[in-house]
PDB file of C-alpha atoms in Angstrom:
ATOM      1  CA  MET Z  59      -6.595   4.181 -14.804  1.00  0.00           C
ATOM      2  CA  THR Z  60     -10.304   4.630 -15.539  1.00  0.00           C
ATOM      3  CA  GLU Z  61     -12.181   1.312 -15.658  1.00  0.00           C
ATOM      4  CA  PRO Z  62     -13.342   0.204 -19.157  1.00  0.00           C
ATOM      5  CA  ALA Z  63     -16.958   0.340 -17.969  1.00  0.00           C
ATOM      6  CA  GLU Z  64     -16.531   4.085 -17.368  1.00  0.00           C
ATOM      7  CA  ALA Z  65     -14.947   4.779 -20.755  1.00  0.00           C
ATOM      8  CA  GLU Z  66     -18.191   5.693 -22.513  1.00  0.00           C
ATOM      9  CA  ALA Z  67     -19.185   8.099 -19.736  1.00  0.00           C
ATOM     10  CA  ASP Z  68     -15.960  10.116 -19.962  1.00  0.00           C
ATOM     11  CA  PRO Z  69     -13.901   9.073 -23.009  1.00  0.00           C
ATOM     12  CA  GLN Z  70     -11.409  11.946 -22.807  1.00  0.00           C
ATOM     13  CA  THR Z  71     -10.525  11.211 -19.185  1.00  0.00           C
ATOM     14  CA  PHE Z  72     -10.199   7.549 -20.124  1.00  0.00           C
ATOM     15  CA  LEU Z  73      -7.840   8.263 -23.021  1.00  0.00           C
ATOM     16  CA  THR Z  74      -5.852  10.807 -21.006  1.00  0.00           C
ATOM     17  CA  GLU Z  75      -5.325   8.339 -18.166  1.00  0.00           C
ATOM     18  CA  LEU Z  76      -4.355   5.675 -20.700  1.00  0.00           C
ATOM     19  CA  VAL Z  77      -1.626   7.962 -22.055  1.00  0.00           C
ATOM     20  CA  GLU Z  78      -0.493   8.950 -18.559  1.00  0.00           C
ATOM     21  CA  SER Z  79      -0.235   5.299 -17.524  1.00  0.00           C
ATOM     22  CA  VAL Z  80       2.336   4.743 -20.273  1.00  0.00           C
ATOM     23  CA  GLY Z  81       4.275   7.772 -19.064  1.00  0.00           C
ATOM     24  CA  ARG Z  82       4.366   6.343 -15.552  1.00  0.00           C
ATOM     25  CA  ALA Z  83       5.440   2.872 -16.689  1.00  0.00           C
ATOM     26  CA  LEU Z  84       8.091   3.696 -19.309  1.00  0.00           C
ATOM     27  CA  PRO Z  85      11.140   5.975 -19.452  1.00  0.00           C
ATOM     28  CA  PRO Z  86      10.213   9.258 -21.209  1.00  0.00           C
ATOM     29  CA  ALA Z  87      12.392   8.627 -24.273  1.00  0.00           C
ATOM     30  CA  LEU Z  88      10.916   5.150 -24.782  1.00  0.00           C
ATOM     31  CA  ALA Z  89       7.336   6.351 -24.220  1.00  0.00           C
ATOM     32  CA  ALA Z  90       7.824   9.105 -26.809  1.00  0.00           C
ATOM     33  CA  ARG Z  91       9.126   6.541 -29.303  1.00  0.00           C
ATOM     34  CA  VAL Z  92       6.383   3.920 -28.990  1.00  0.00           C
ATOM     35  CA  LEU Z  93       3.280   5.994 -28.152  1.00  0.00           C
ATOM     36  CA  VAL Z  94       1.537   8.020 -30.863  1.00  0.00           C
ATOM     37  CA  ILE Z  95      -1.318  10.351 -29.907  1.00  0.00           C
ATOM     38  CA  GLU Z  96      -3.614  11.781 -32.566  1.00  0.00           C
ATOM     39  CA  ARG Z  97      -5.813  14.743 -31.649  1.00  0.00           C
ATOM     40  CA  LYS Z  98      -8.692  16.669 -33.151  1.00  0.00           C
ATOM     41  CA  ARG Z  99      -8.299  20.419 -32.748  1.00  0.00           C
ATOM     42  CA  THR Z 100     -11.222  22.744 -33.206  1.00  0.00           C
ATOM     43  CA  VAL Z 101     -10.900  26.366 -34.270  1.00  0.00           C
ATOM     44  CA  ALA Z 102     -11.287  27.331 -30.606  1.00  0.00           C
ATOM     45  CA  ASP Z 103      -8.492  24.919 -29.664  1.00  0.00           C
ATOM     46  CA  ARG Z 104      -6.175  26.560 -32.178  1.00  0.00           C
ATOM     47  CA  LEU Z 105      -7.231  30.058 -31.130  1.00  0.00           C
ATOM     48  CA  PHE Z 106      -6.501  29.429 -27.447  1.00  0.00           C
ATOM     49  CA  GLY Z 107      -3.456  27.178 -27.964  1.00  0.00           C
ATOM     50  CA  ARG Z 108      -5.125  24.044 -26.627  1.00  0.00           C
ATOM     51  CA  ALA Z 109      -3.910  20.570 -27.554  1.00  0.00           C
ATOM     52  CA  GLY Z 110      -7.372  19.356 -28.548  1.00  0.00           C
ATOM     53  CA  ALA Z 111      -9.283  16.157 -27.832  1.00  0.00           C
ATOM     54  CA  ILE Z 112      -7.528  12.793 -28.139  1.00  0.00           C
ATOM     55  CA  ALA Z 113      -8.955  10.880 -31.097  1.00  0.00           C
ATOM     56  CA  ARG Z 114      -6.596   7.883 -31.383  1.00  0.00           C
ATOM     57  CA  VAL Z 115      -3.845   6.277 -29.334  1.00  0.00           C
ATOM     58  CA  SER Z 116      -1.331   3.877 -30.905  1.00  0.00           C
ATOM     59  CA  LEU Z 117       1.317   1.728 -29.257  1.00  0.00           C
ATOM     60  CA  ILE Z 118       3.973   0.825 -31.830  1.00  0.00           C
ATOM     61  CA  GLY Z 119       5.719  -2.551 -31.650  1.00  0.00           C
ATOM     62  CA  PRO Z 120       8.330  -4.179 -33.912  1.00  0.00           C
ATOM     63  CA  GLU Z 121       5.708  -6.330 -35.647  1.00  0.00           C
ATOM     64  CA  GLU Z 122       2.313  -5.147 -34.390  1.00  0.00           C
ATOM     65  CA  THR Z 123       0.724  -1.794 -33.600  1.00  0.00           C
ATOM     66  CA  LEU Z 124      -2.171  -1.500 -31.173  1.00  0.00           C
ATOM     67  CA  THR Z 125      -4.551   1.361 -31.978  1.00  0.00           C
ATOM     68  CA  LEU Z 126      -7.598   2.595 -30.080  1.00  0.00           C
ATOM     69  CA  GLY Z 127      -9.821   5.282 -31.535  1.00  0.00           C
ATOM     70  CA  TYR Z 128     -12.904   7.050 -30.244  1.00  0.00           C
ATOM     71  CA  GLU Z 129     -15.744   8.459 -32.288  1.00  0.00           C
ATOM     72  CA  PRO Z 130     -18.699  10.337 -30.751  1.00  0.00           C
ATOM     73  CA  GLY Z 131     -21.707   8.160 -30.363  1.00  0.00           C
ATOM     74  CA  PRO Z 132     -19.903   6.799 -28.384  1.00  0.00           C
ATOM     75  CA  HIS Z 133     -17.983   4.250 -30.378  1.00  0.00           C
ATOM     76  CA  TRP Z 134     -14.649   2.649 -29.505  1.00  0.00           C
ATOM     77  CA  ARG Z 135     -12.566   1.100 -32.254  1.00  0.00           C
ATOM     78  CA  GLY Z 136      -9.716  -1.111 -31.142  1.00  0.00           C
ATOM     79  CA  GLU Z 137      -7.374  -2.668 -33.709  1.00  0.00           C
ATOM     80  CA  VAL Z 138      -4.157  -4.626 -33.904  1.00  0.00           C
ATOM     81  CA  ASP Z 139      -2.199  -4.038 -37.121  1.00  0.00           C
ATOM     82  CA  ARG Z 140       0.389  -6.489 -38.401  1.00  0.00           C
ATOM     83  CA  VAL Z 141       3.291  -4.425 -39.757  1.00  0.00           C
ATOM     84  CA  TYR Z 142       6.103  -5.500 -42.067  1.00  0.00           C
ATOM     85  CA  GLY Z 143       8.698  -3.074 -43.383  1.00  0.00           C
ATOM     86  CA  GLY Z 144       6.667  -0.155 -42.111  1.00  0.00           C
ATOM     87  CA  VAL Z 145       3.580  -1.259 -44.082  1.00  0.00           C
ATOM     88  CA  THR Z 146       0.382  -2.627 -42.530  1.00  0.00           C
ATOM     89  CA  ILE Z 147      -0.238  -6.057 -44.066  1.00  0.00           C
ATOM     90  CA  ALA Z 148      -3.136  -7.203 -41.863  1.00  0.00           C
ATOM     91  CA  ARG Z 149      -5.635  -5.578 -39.522  1.00  0.00           C
ATOM     92  CA  ARG Z 150      -7.746  -7.242 -36.847  1.00  0.00           C
ATOM     93  CA  PRO Z 151     -10.478  -5.543 -34.781  1.00  0.00           C
ATOM     94  CA  LEU Z 152     -10.527  -5.944 -30.991  1.00  0.00           C
ATOM     95  CA  GLY Z 153     -13.177  -5.178 -28.420  1.00  0.00           C
ATOM     96  CA  LEU Z 154     -12.267  -2.571 -25.811  1.00  0.00           C
ATOM     97  CA  GLY Z 155     -11.590  -5.125 -23.060  1.00  0.00           C
ATOM     98  CA  ASP Z 156      -9.394  -7.342 -25.247  1.00  0.00           C
ATOM     99  CA  TRP Z 157      -7.551  -4.301 -26.596  1.00  0.00           C
ATOM    100  CA  LEU Z 158      -6.795  -3.020 -23.089  1.00  0.00           C
ATOM    101  CA  THR Z 159      -5.525  -6.449 -22.048  1.00  0.00           C
ATOM    102  CA  ALA Z 160      -3.154  -6.545 -25.038  1.00  0.00           C
ATOM    103  CA  PHE Z 161      -2.112  -2.924 -24.414  1.00  0.00           C
ATOM    104  CA  ALA Z 162      -1.326  -3.551 -20.731  1.00  0.00           C
ATOM    105  CA  GLY Z 163       0.689  -6.655 -21.605  1.00  0.00           C
ATOM    106  CA  ARG Z 164       2.730  -4.795 -24.212  1.00  0.00           C
ATOM    107  CA  VAL Z 165       3.461  -1.886 -21.863  1.00  0.00           C
ATOM    108  CA  ALA Z 166       4.476  -4.296 -19.092  1.00  0.00           C
ATOM    109  CA  ALA Z 167       6.847  -6.116 -21.471  1.00  0.00           C
ATOM    110  CA  LEU Z 168       8.410  -2.828 -22.587  1.00  0.00           C
ATOM    111  CA  ALA Z 169       8.801  -1.698 -18.970  1.00  0.00           C
ATOM    112  CA  ALA Z 170      10.490  -4.971 -17.996  1.00  0.00           C
ATOM    113  CA  GLN Z 171      12.853  -4.754 -20.972  1.00  0.00           C
ATOM    114  CA  ALA Z 172      13.729  -1.132 -20.187  1.00  0.00           C
ATOM    115  CA  ALA Z 173      14.265  -1.983 -16.522  1.00  0.00           C
ATOM    116  CA  GLY Z 174      16.575  -4.850 -17.438  1.00  0.00           C
ATOM    117  CA  ASP Z 175      18.610  -2.665 -19.787  1.00  0.00           C
ATOM    118  CA  ALA Z 176      18.886   0.076 -17.167  1.00  0.00           C
ATOM    119  CA  ALA Z 177      19.922  -2.421 -14.490  1.00  0.00           C
ATOM    120  CA  ASN Z 178      22.599  -3.936 -16.741  1.00  0.00           C
ATOM    121  CA  SER Z 179      23.996  -0.484 -17.499  1.00  0.00           C
ATOM    122  CA  SER Z 180      23.976   0.451 -13.835  1.00  0.00           C
ATOM    123  CA  ARG Z 181      25.777  -2.735 -12.824  1.00  0.00           C
ATOM    124  CA  ALA Z 182      28.449  -2.067 -15.466  1.00  0.00           C
ATOM    125  CA  LEU Z 183      28.996   1.392 -14.019  1.00  0.00           C
ATOM    126  CA  GLN Z 184      29.170  -0.113 -10.525  1.00  0.00           C
ATOM    127  CA  THR Z 185      31.904  -2.479 -11.717  1.00  0.00           C
ATOM    128  CA  LEU Z 186      33.843   0.562 -12.944  1.00  0.00           C
ATOM    129  CA  GLY Z 187      33.298   2.286  -9.610  1.00  0.00           C
ATOM    130  CA  LEU Z 188      31.158   5.030 -11.180  1.00  0.00           C
ATOM    131  CA  GLU Z 189      27.940   4.184  -9.306  1.00  0.00           C
ATOM    132  CA  PRO Z 190      27.303   2.854  -5.797  1.00  0.00           C
ATOM    133  CA  VAL Z 191      26.281  -0.800  -5.448  1.00  0.00           C
ATOM    134  CA  GLY Z 192      22.524  -1.256  -5.550  1.00  0.00           C
ATOM    135  CA  SER Z 193      21.799   2.089  -7.207  1.00  0.00           C
ATOM    136  CA  GLU Z 194      19.701   0.331  -9.847  1.00  0.00           C
ATOM    137  CA  VAL Z 195      17.115  -0.763  -7.268  1.00  0.00           C
ATOM    138  CA  GLN Z 196      16.101   2.746  -6.243  1.00  0.00           C
ATOM    139  CA  VAL Z 197      12.425   3.710  -6.127  1.00  0.00           C
ATOM    140  CA  ARG Z 198      12.078   7.415  -6.845  1.00  0.00           C
ATOM    141  CA  ASP Z 199       9.242   9.458  -5.396  1.00  0.00           C
ATOM    142  CA  ALA Z 200       8.536  11.166  -8.722  1.00  0.00           C
ATOM    143  CA  THR Z 201       8.152   7.839 -10.584  1.00  0.00           C
ATOM    144  CA  ILE Z 202       7.102   5.666  -7.670  1.00  0.00           C
ATOM    145  CA  GLU Z 203       4.480   3.521  -9.422  1.00  0.00           C
ATOM    146  CA  GLY Z 204       6.582   2.723 -12.475  1.00  0.00           C
ATOM    147  CA  ASP Z 205       9.663   2.026 -10.349  1.00  0.00           C
ATOM    148  CA  LEU Z 206       7.727  -0.371  -8.111  1.00  0.00           C
ATOM    149  CA  ARG Z 207       6.352  -2.249 -11.123  1.00  0.00           C
ATOM    150  CA  THR Z 208       9.782  -2.704 -12.710  1.00  0.00           C
ATOM    151  CA  LEU Z 209      11.747  -3.373  -9.516  1.00  0.00           C
ATOM    152  CA  PRO Z 210      11.491  -7.208  -9.752  1.00  0.00           C
ATOM    153  CA  ALA Z 211      12.943  -7.133 -13.287  1.00  0.00           C
ATOM    154  CA  ARG Z 212      15.806  -4.910 -12.139  1.00  0.00           C
ATOM    155  CA  LEU Z 213      16.793  -7.441  -9.491  1.00  0.00           C
ATOM    156  CA  GLY Z 214      17.470 -10.089 -12.119  1.00  0.00           C
ATOM    157  CA  ARG Z 215      18.981 -13.306 -10.736  1.00  0.00           C
ATOM    158  CA  ARG Z 216      20.964 -11.641  -7.961  1.00  0.00           C
ATOM    159  CA  VAL Z 217      18.424 -12.468  -5.260  1.00  0.00           C
ATOM    160  CA  PRO Z 218      16.475 -15.706  -4.703  1.00  0.00           C
ATOM    161  CA  ASP Z 219      13.362 -16.253  -6.825  1.00  0.00           C
ATOM    162  CA  GLU Z 220      11.239 -16.179  -3.671  1.00  0.00           C
ATOM    163  CA  ALA Z 221      12.605 -12.716  -2.882  1.00  0.00           C
ATOM    164  CA  VAL Z 222      11.768 -11.465  -6.391  1.00  0.00           C
ATOM    165  CA  ALA Z 223       8.186 -12.722  -5.985  1.00  0.00           C
ATOM    166  CA  LEU Z 224       7.909 -11.013  -2.591  1.00  0.00           C
ATOM    167  CA  VAL Z 225       9.134  -7.715  -4.048  1.00  0.00           C
ATOM    168  CA  GLY Z 226       6.486  -7.937  -6.772  1.00  0.00           C
ATOM    169  CA  ARG Z 227       3.708  -8.538  -4.251  1.00  0.00           C
ATOM    170  CA  ILE Z 228       4.919  -5.743  -1.964  1.00  0.00           C
ATOM    171  CA  GLY Z 229       4.984  -3.372  -4.921  1.00  0.00           C
ATOM    172  CA  ASP Z 230       1.414  -4.285  -5.904  1.00  0.00           C
ATOM    173  CA  LEU Z 231       0.172  -3.649  -2.354  1.00  0.00           C
ATOM    174  CA  LEU Z 232       1.855  -0.252  -2.149  1.00  0.00           C
ATOM    175  CA  ILE Z 233       0.625   0.778  -5.614  1.00  0.00           C
ATOM    176  CA  TYR Z 234      -2.915  -0.103  -4.516  1.00  0.00           C
ATOM    177  CA  ALA Z 235      -2.560   1.955  -1.322  1.00  0.00           C
ATOM    178  CA  LEU Z 236      -0.942   5.048  -2.851  1.00  0.00           C
ATOM    179  CA  PRO Z 237      -3.975   6.706  -4.492  1.00  0.00           C
ATOM    180  CA  ARG Z 238      -6.057   5.999  -1.382  1.00  0.00           C
ATOM    181  CA  VAL Z 239      -3.730   7.980   0.883  1.00  0.00           C
ATOM    182  CA  ALA Z 240      -2.937  10.768  -1.598  1.00  0.00           C
ATOM    183  CA  GLY Z 241      -3.183  14.141   0.092  1.00  0.00           C
ATOM    184  CA  GLN Z 242      -3.583  12.568   3.537  1.00  0.00           C
ATOM    185  CA  GLY Z 243      -0.432  14.054   5.047  1.00  0.00           C
ATOM    186  CA  GLU Z 244       1.456  11.675   7.314  1.00  0.00           C
ATOM    187  CA  GLN Z 245      -0.488   8.661   6.060  1.00  0.00           C
ATOM    188  CA  GLU Z 246       0.781   9.275   2.539  1.00  0.00           C
ATOM    189  CA  VAL Z 247       4.315   9.825   3.848  1.00  0.00           C
ATOM    190  CA  VAL Z 248       4.259   6.381   5.536  1.00  0.00           C
ATOM    191  CA  VAL Z 249       3.293   4.552   2.333  1.00  0.00           C
ATOM    192  CA  ARG Z 250       5.736   6.505   0.176  1.00  0.00           C
ATOM    193  CA  ARG Z 251       8.594   6.007   2.641  1.00  0.00           C
ATOM    194  CA  THR Z 252       7.945   2.265   2.668  1.00  0.00           C
ATOM    195  CA  ALA Z 253       8.235   2.241  -1.116  1.00  0.00           C
ATOM    196  CA  THR Z 254      11.173   4.615  -1.555  1.00  0.00           C
ATOM    197  CA  VAL Z 255      13.264   3.823   1.556  1.00  0.00           C
ATOM    198  CA  TYR Z 256      12.456   0.634   3.479  1.00  0.00           C
ATOM    199  CA  LEU Z 257      12.005  -1.695   0.489  1.00  0.00           C
ATOM    200  CA  PRO Z 258      15.007  -0.574  -1.624  1.00  0.00           C
ATOM    201  CA  ASP Z 259      17.258  -0.207   1.452  1.00  0.00           C
ATOM    202  CA  THR Z 260      16.518  -3.808   2.436  1.00  0.00           C
ATOM    203  CA  LEU Z 261      17.461  -4.971  -1.056  1.00  0.00           C
ATOM    204  CA  ARG Z 262      20.582  -2.803  -1.263  1.00  0.00           C
ATOM    205  CA  ALA Z 263      21.835  -4.161   2.054  1.00  0.00           C
ATOM    206  CA  TYR Z 264      21.761  -7.666   0.548  1.00  0.00           C
ATOM    207  CA  LEU Z 265      23.172  -6.676  -2.854  1.00  0.00           C
ATOM    208  CA  SER Z 266      26.126  -4.899  -1.241  1.00  0.00           C
ATOM    209  CA  LEU Z 267      27.359  -8.176   0.254  1.00  0.00           C
ATOM    210  CA  PRO Z 268      29.927 -10.322  -1.613  1.00  0.00           C
ATOM    211  CA  ALA Z 269      28.286 -13.213  -3.476  1.00  0.00           C
ATOM    212  CA  ASP Z 270      30.448 -15.858  -1.786  1.00  0.00           C
ATOM    213  CA  TRP Z 271      29.666 -14.334   1.619  1.00  0.00           C
ATOM    214  CA  THR Z 272      25.900 -14.529   1.047  1.00  0.00           C
ATOM    215  CA  ALA Z 273      26.253 -18.129  -0.143  1.00  0.00           C
ATOM    216  CA  ASP Z 274      28.379 -19.473   2.714  1.00  0.00           C
ATOM    217  CA  HIS Z 275      28.339 -17.140   5.703  1.00  0.00           C
ATOM    218  CA  VAL Z 276      26.019 -17.907   8.617  1.00  0.00           C
ATOM    219  CA  LEU Z 277      24.618 -14.940  10.532  1.00  0.00           C
ATOM    220  CA  PRO Z 278      24.633 -14.853  14.349  1.00  0.00           C
ATOM    221  CA  ASP Z 279      21.024 -16.072  14.451  1.00  0.00           C
ATOM    222  CA  GLY Z 280      21.949 -19.189  12.467  1.00  0.00           C
ATOM    223  CA  THR Z 281      20.491 -18.106   9.127  1.00  0.00           C
ATOM    224  CA  LYS Z 282      22.152 -17.299   5.829  1.00  0.00           C
ATOM    225  CA  ALA Z 283      21.870 -13.871   4.237  1.00  0.00           C
ATOM    226  CA  SER Z 284      19.374 -15.091   1.621  1.00  0.00           C
ATOM    227  CA  GLU Z 285      17.129 -16.499   4.348  1.00  0.00           C
ATOM    228  CA  ALA Z 286      17.376 -13.266   6.327  1.00  0.00           C
ATOM    229  CA  LEU Z 287      16.456 -11.277   3.193  1.00  0.00           C
ATOM    230  CA  ILE Z 288      13.373 -13.430   2.558  1.00  0.00           C
ATOM    231  CA  ALA Z 289      12.336 -13.125   6.212  1.00  0.00           C
ATOM    232  CA  GLN Z 290      12.671  -9.331   6.125  1.00  0.00           C
ATOM    233  CA  LEU Z 291      10.749  -9.081   2.849  1.00  0.00           C
ATOM    234  CA  GLY Z 292       8.071 -11.305   4.397  1.00  0.00           C
ATOM    235  CA  GLU Z 293       7.733  -8.814   7.244  1.00  0.00           C
ATOM    236  CA  LEU Z 294       7.554  -5.979   4.741  1.00  0.00           C
ATOM    237  CA  GLU Z 295       4.821  -7.789   2.810  1.00  0.00           C
ATOM    238  CA  ARG Z 296       2.761  -8.241   5.966  1.00  0.00           C
ATOM    239  CA  ALA Z 297       3.285  -4.587   6.835  1.00  0.00           C
ATOM    240  CA  ALA Z 298       2.336  -3.533   3.296  1.00  0.00           C
ATOM    241  CA  LYS Z 299      -0.884  -5.554   3.585  1.00  0.00           C
ATOM    242  CA  ARG Z 300      -1.713  -3.690   6.791  1.00  0.00           C
ATOM    243  CA  LEU Z 301      -0.970  -0.386   5.057  1.00  0.00           C
ATOM    244  CA  ARG Z 302      -3.238  -1.380   2.159  1.00  0.00           C
ATOM    245  CA  ASP Z 303      -6.034  -2.466   4.502  1.00  0.00           C
ATOM    246  CA  ALA Z 304      -5.777   0.686   6.622  1.00  0.00           C
ATOM    247  CA  ALA Z 305      -5.799   2.861   3.500  1.00  0.00           C
ATOM    248  CA  VAL Z 306      -8.874   1.106   2.106  1.00  0.00           C
ATOM    249  CA  GLU Z 307     -10.659   1.434   5.451  1.00  0.00           C
ATOM    250  CA  HIS Z 308      -9.384   5.026   5.932  1.00  0.00           C
ATOM    251  CA  ASP Z 309      -7.996   3.964   9.300  1.00  0.00           C
ATOM    252  CA  ALA Z 310      -5.364   6.669   9.845  1.00  0.00           C
ATOM    253  CA  SER Z 311      -4.395   5.556  13.352  1.00  0.00           C
ATOM    254  CA  ALA Z 312      -3.710   1.962  12.244  1.00  0.00           C
ATOM    255  CA  LEU Z 313      -1.675   3.171   9.278  1.00  0.00           C
ATOM    256  CA  LEU Z 314       0.485   5.462  11.416  1.00  0.00           C
ATOM    257  CA  VAL Z 315       1.087   2.775  14.053  1.00  0.00           C
ATOM    258  CA  ASN Z 316       2.259   0.477  11.284  1.00  0.00           C
ATOM    259  CA  GLY Z 317       4.465   3.271   9.961  1.00  0.00           C
ATOM    260  CA  ARG Z 318       6.240   3.524  13.315  1.00  0.00           C
ATOM    261  CA  PHE Z 319       6.793  -0.241  13.263  1.00  0.00           C
ATOM    262  CA  LEU Z 320       8.387  -0.007   9.830  1.00  0.00           C
ATOM    263  CA  ALA Z 321      10.641   2.863  10.884  1.00  0.00           C
ATOM    264  CA  GLU Z 322      11.879   0.898  13.894  1.00  0.00           C
ATOM    265  CA  ARG Z 323      12.191  -2.409  12.064  1.00  0.00           C
ATOM    266  CA  PHE Z 324      13.706  -1.334   8.764  1.00  0.00           C
ATOM    267  CA  GLY Z 325      15.601   1.828   9.662  1.00  0.00           C
ATOM    268  CA  VAL Z 326      18.737  -0.348   9.934  1.00  0.00           C
ATOM    269  CA  SER Z 327      18.971  -3.707   8.158  1.00  0.00           C
ATOM    270  CA  ARG Z 328      20.383  -6.808   9.880  1.00  0.00           C
ATOM    271  CA  LEU Z 329      22.158  -7.518   6.610  1.00  0.00           C
ATOM    272  CA  ASP Z 330      24.368  -4.422   6.868  1.00  0.00           C
ATOM    273  CA  LEU Z 331      27.980  -5.321   7.381  1.00  0.00           C
ATOM    274  CA  PRO Z 332      29.638  -3.778  10.459  1.00  0.00           C
TER     275      PRO Z 332
END
């Protein structure tokens, strides 16, 4: 998303990216329900069927609505409205930075709630035999950033807390690398494959094991499944850091070497049952 410092230079790009960030973070139906976009359409906009410039963006919550408006000048007007029974009973102005902080926090909370609901539904279907085990931890290429951000919430309490924290850090590293390798051919493929294949496959291998087996069984190397999972995620985190560093430095050769390591290391998980 455009940095707040750049908002005055290109307000429409800023507002457009703000709207798109919600679309990436939330399921489409939820985004359509909580995000309201107000536009100003000129005669030319109407004549040529254009949507028009974004004038205000509102994020609707059960008790508060966050609204950001732009007026030429430039002038940003951020507000938080206290709502009761559909009526605004109090209004408080916010500076652009404070408004964006509140907005990001609200979107993150909505994404985590949606991820938890989706994971619960998926696990219920798995119990009925209608979905494969671990299907709720997928990271889809089309929604890669949003899926990475919500992946820790979808894991719930089924993996150790340390593993959940590792997954969050790995996701942050890959999200940082993704725009820096966009359009770079094989380099982009390496980062995307790490996000959509190696990370979720490692988690699914663990989640497919019986709970009592993961708690009591000792692997041939003397570790338990939870310890093996944390060790593998630790390796993935180190690899993701190298991917991030190579992407930032535009070091294609280093990124591809690391990609080969990941393919060899995580193509088959040690947690898979024979």
